[in-house]
Coordinates of C-alpha atoms in Angstrom, one line a residue:
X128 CA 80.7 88.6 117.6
X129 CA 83.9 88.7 115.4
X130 CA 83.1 87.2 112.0
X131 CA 85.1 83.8 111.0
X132 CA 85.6 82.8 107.7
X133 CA 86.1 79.6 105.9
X134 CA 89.0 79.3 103.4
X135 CA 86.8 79.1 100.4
X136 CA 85.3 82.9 101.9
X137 CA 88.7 84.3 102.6
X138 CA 89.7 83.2 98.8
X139 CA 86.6 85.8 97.8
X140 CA 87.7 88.3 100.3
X141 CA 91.3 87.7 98.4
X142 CA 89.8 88.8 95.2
X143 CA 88.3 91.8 96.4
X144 CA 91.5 92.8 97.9
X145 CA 93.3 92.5 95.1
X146 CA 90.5 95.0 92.9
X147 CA 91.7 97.7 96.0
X148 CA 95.6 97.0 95.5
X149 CA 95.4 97.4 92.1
X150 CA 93.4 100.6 92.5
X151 CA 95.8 102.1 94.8
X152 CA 98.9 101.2 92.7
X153 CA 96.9 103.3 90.1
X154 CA 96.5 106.4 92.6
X155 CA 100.2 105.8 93.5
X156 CA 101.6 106.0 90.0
X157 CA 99.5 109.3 89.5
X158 CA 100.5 111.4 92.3
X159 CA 102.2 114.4 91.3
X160 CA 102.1 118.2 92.2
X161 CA 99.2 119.6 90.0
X162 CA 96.9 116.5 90.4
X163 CA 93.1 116.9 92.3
X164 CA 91.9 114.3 94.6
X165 CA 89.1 114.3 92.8
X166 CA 90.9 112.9 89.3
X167 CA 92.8 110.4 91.9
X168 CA 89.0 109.8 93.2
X169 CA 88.0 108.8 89.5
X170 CA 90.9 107.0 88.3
X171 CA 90.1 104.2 91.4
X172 CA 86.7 104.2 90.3
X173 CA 87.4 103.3 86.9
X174 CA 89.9 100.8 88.3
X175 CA 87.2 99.5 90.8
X176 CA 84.2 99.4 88.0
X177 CA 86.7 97.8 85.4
X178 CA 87.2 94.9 87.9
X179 CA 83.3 94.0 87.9
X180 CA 83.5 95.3 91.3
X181 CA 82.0 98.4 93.6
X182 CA 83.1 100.3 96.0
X183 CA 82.1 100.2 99.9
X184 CA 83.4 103.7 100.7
X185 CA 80.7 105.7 98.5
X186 CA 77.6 104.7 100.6
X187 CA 76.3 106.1 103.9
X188 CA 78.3 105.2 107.0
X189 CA 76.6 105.7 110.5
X190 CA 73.7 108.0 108.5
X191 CA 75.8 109.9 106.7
X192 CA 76.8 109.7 103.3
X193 CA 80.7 109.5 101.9
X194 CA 80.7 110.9 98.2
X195 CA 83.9 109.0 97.0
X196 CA 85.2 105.8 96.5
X197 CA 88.8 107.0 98.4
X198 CA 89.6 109.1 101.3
X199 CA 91.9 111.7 100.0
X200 CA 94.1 112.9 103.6
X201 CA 96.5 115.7 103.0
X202 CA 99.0 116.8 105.7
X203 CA 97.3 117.2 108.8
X204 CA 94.2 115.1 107.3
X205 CA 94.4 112.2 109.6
X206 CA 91.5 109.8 107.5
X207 CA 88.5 110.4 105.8
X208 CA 89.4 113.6 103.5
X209 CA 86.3 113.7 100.9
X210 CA 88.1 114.1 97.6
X211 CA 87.7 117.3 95.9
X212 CA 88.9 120.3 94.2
X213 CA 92.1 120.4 96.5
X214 CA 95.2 120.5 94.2
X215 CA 98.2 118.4 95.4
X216 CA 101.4 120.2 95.7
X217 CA 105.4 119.6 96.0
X218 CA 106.2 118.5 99.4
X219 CA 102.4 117.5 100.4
X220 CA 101.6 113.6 101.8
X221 CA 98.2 112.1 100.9
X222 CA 96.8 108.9 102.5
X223 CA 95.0 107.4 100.0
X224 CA 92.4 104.5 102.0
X225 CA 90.2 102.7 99.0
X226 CA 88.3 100.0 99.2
X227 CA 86.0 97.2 97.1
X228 CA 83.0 94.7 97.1
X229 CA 83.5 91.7 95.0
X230 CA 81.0 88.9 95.8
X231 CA 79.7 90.8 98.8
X232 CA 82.9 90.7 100.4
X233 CA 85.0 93.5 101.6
X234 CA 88.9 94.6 101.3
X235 CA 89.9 97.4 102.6
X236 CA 93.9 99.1 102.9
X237 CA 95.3 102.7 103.1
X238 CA 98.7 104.2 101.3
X239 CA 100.5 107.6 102.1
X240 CA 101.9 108.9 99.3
X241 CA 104.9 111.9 99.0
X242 CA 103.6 114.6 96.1
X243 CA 107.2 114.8 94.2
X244 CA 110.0 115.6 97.2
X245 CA 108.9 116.6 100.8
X246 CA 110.7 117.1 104.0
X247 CA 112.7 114.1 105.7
X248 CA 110.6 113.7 108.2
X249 CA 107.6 113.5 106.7
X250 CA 109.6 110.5 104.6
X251 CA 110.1 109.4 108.3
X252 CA 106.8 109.3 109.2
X253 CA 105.3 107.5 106.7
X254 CA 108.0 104.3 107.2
X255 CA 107.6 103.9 110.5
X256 CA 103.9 103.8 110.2
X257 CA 104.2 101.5 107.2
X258 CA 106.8 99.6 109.9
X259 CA 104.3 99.4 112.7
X260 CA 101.3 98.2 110.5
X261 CA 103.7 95.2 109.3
X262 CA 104.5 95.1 112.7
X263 CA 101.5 94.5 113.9
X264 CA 100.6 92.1 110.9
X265 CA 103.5 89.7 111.6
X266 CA 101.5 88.7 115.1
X267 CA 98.5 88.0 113.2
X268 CA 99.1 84.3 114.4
X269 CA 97.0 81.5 115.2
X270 CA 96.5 81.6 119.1
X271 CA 97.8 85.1 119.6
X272 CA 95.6 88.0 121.1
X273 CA 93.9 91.1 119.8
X274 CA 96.1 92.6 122.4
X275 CA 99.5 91.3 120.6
X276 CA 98.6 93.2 117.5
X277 CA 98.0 96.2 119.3
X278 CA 101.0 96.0 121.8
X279 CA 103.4 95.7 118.4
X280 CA 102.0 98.2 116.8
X281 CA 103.0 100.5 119.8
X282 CA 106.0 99.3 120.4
X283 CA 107.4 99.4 117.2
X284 CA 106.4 102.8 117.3
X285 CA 107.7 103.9 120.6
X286 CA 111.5 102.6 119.8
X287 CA 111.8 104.5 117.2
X288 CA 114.3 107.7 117.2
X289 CA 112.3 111.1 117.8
X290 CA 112.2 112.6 114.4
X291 CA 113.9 116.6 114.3
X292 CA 111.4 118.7 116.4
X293 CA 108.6 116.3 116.6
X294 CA 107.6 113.1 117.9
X295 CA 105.0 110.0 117.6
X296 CA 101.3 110.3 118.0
X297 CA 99.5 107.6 117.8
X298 CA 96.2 108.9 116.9
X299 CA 93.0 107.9 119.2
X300 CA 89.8 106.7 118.9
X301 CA 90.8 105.5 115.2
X302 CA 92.1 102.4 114.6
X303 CA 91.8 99.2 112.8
X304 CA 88.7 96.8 112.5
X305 CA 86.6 92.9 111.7
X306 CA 86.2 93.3 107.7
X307 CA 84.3 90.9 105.5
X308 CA 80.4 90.8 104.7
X309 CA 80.4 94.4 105.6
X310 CA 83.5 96.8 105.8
X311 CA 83.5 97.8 109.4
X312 CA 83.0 95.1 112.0
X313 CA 84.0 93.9 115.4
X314 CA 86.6 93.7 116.7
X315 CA 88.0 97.3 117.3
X316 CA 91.5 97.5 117.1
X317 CA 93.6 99.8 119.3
X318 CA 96.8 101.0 117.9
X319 CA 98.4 101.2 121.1
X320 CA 97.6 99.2 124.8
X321 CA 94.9 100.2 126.5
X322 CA 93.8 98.5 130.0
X323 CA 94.6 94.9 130.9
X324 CA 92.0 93.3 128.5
X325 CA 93.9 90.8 126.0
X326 CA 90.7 90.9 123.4
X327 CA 89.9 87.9 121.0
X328 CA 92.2 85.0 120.7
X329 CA 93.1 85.2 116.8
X330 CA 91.7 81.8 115.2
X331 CA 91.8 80.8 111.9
X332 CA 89.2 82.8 109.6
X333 CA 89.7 86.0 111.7
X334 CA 90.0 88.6 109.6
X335 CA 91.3 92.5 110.7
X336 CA 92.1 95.3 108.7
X337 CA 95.5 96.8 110.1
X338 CA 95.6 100.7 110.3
X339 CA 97.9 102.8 112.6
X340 CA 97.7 106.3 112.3
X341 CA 100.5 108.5 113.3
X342 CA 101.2 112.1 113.7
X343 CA 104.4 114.2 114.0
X344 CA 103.0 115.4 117.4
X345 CA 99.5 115.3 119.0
X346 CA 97.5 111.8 119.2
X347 CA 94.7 113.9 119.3
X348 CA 92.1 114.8 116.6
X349 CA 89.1 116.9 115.4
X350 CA 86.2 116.3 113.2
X351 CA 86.0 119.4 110.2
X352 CA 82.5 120.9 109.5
X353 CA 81.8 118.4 106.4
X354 CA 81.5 116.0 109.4
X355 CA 83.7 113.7 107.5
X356 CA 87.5 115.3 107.3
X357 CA 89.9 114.6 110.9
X358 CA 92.7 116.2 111.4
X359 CA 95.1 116.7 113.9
X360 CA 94.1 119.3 116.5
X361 CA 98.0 120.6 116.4
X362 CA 98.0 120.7 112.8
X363 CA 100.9 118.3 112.8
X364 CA 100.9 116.1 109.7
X365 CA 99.8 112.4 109.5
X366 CA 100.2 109.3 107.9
X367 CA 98.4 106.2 107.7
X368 CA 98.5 102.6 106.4
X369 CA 96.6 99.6 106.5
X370 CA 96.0 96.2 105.2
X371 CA 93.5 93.8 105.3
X372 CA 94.4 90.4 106.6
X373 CA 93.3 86.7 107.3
X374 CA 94.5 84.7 110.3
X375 CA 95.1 80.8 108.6
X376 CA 95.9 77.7 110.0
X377 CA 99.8 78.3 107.6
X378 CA 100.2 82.1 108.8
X379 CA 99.0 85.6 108.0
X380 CA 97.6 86.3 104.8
X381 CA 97.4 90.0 103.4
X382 CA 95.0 89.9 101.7
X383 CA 95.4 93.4 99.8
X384 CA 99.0 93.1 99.3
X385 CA 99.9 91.4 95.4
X386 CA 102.0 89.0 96.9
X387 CA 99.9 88.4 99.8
X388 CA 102.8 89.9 102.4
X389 CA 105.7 87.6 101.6
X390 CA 108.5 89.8 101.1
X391 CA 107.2 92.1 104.1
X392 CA 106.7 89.5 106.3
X393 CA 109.9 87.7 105.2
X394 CA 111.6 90.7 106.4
X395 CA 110.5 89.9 110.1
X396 CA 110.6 86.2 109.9
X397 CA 106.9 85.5 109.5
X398 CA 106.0 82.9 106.3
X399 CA 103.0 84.7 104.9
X400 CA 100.0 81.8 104.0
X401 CA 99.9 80.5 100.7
X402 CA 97.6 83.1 98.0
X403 CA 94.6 81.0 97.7
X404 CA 93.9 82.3 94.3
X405 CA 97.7 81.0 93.4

């Protein structure tokens, strides 16, 4: 069952989005060679706590327990780095994937993040991820399919150039997901086109956190021994964005975004809903 919302819910779930861009724009501003993921770990907590709000990513997940309120994903981290020791440095990416509760509703979105200057292509990387997530936001419609999401996301992808000795992996069995009284929720949703199904028809209240993952080569991952940390299985690096995002009866919403997806949107000639908060 996908989870619909009424406007007044998807004003809360606004809020809450909000308490994880502002944390994010904190762990942006910070990164620099020299920094741990564990002091970017505690500056969102103190962002997240200073908000009157708590965090949905330290708490046990499938029976096991996540010890930080960000995934910290370096290089070939895919998603779910535990934050730690681990010292950024010069040239490194980070995906930094925060969320908050406010109200008992969830928001949810993901960053990556250049430590001082790195290598084109790793610049690359990270936009045309960024590019396929607003991609795949601009079809959140009104009587479009879960399929239409997906098929964007892949195709924006797939026309871009090769980048220098690499190319695009769209990583699988990760993808975006439902979000709202709990953080993970149905529907799945595929990065790429899989089989003939056309999923869900998007209504009004739908609400999907939008997260491609992409690598410089393989689409394919591991799991590391602290059960939590994937990486690629060709060590390739990664990068990975995401928002979280109502379906209205005026347009998408992005709900984690401060401006609630205008400019981005504008860009592809999708009016983003009006921010019910104002």
């Amino acid at each position: 069952m996908v989870e619909i919302k009424t406007p007044e819910q998807i004003a809360k779930m606004r809020a809450a989005g909000l308490v994880v861009a502002e944390a994010l724009k904190a762990c942006r501003e910070a990164v620099a060679p020299g920094i741990t993921t564990q002091e970017l770990n505690d500056i969102a907590d103190k962002v997240i706590t200073g908000h009157g709000a708590t965090s949905n990513f330290r708490a046990h997940h499938g029976g096991l327990w996540f010890p930080g309120v960000i995934c910290a994903s370096v290089n070939e981290e895919v998603v779910h780095g535990i934050p730690g020791e681990r010292v950024l440095q010069e040239g490194d990416i980070i995906s930094i994937d925060c969320g908050a509760i406010v109200d008992g509703w969830h928001g949810d979105a993901a960053i990556t993040v250049a430590v001082g200057q790195t290598a084109p292509q790793n610049e690359l990387l990270s936009r045309v991820t960024e590019g396929s997530m607003w991609a795949g936001i601009a079809q959140m419609k009104k009587g479009n399919r879960l399929v239409d999401v997906s098929r964007a996301i892949e195709g924006f992808i797939r026309r871009q150039p090769l980048p220098p000795k690499g190319k695009w992996g769209i990583t699988e069995g990760y993808g975006g997901h439902g979000i709202g009284t709990a953080m993970h929720m149905e529907p799945h949703v595929l990065n790429y086109v899989a089989g003939r199904g056309k999923g869900p028809k998007l209504i009004p209240g739908t609400v999907l956190a939008i997260e491609p993952m992409v690598s410089l080569g393989t689409p394919h991952t591991e799991i590391l021994e602290d059960d939590w940390t994937v990486v690629t299985t060709d060590g390739t690096w990664a990068s990975h964005w995401e928002h979280s995002v109502a379906v209205t009866e005026q347009g998408p919403l992005v709900l984690t975004a401060f401006d609630g997806g205008k400019a981005e949107l504008a860009k592809l000639g999708v009016v983003a809903a009006p921010d019910p908060l104002g």
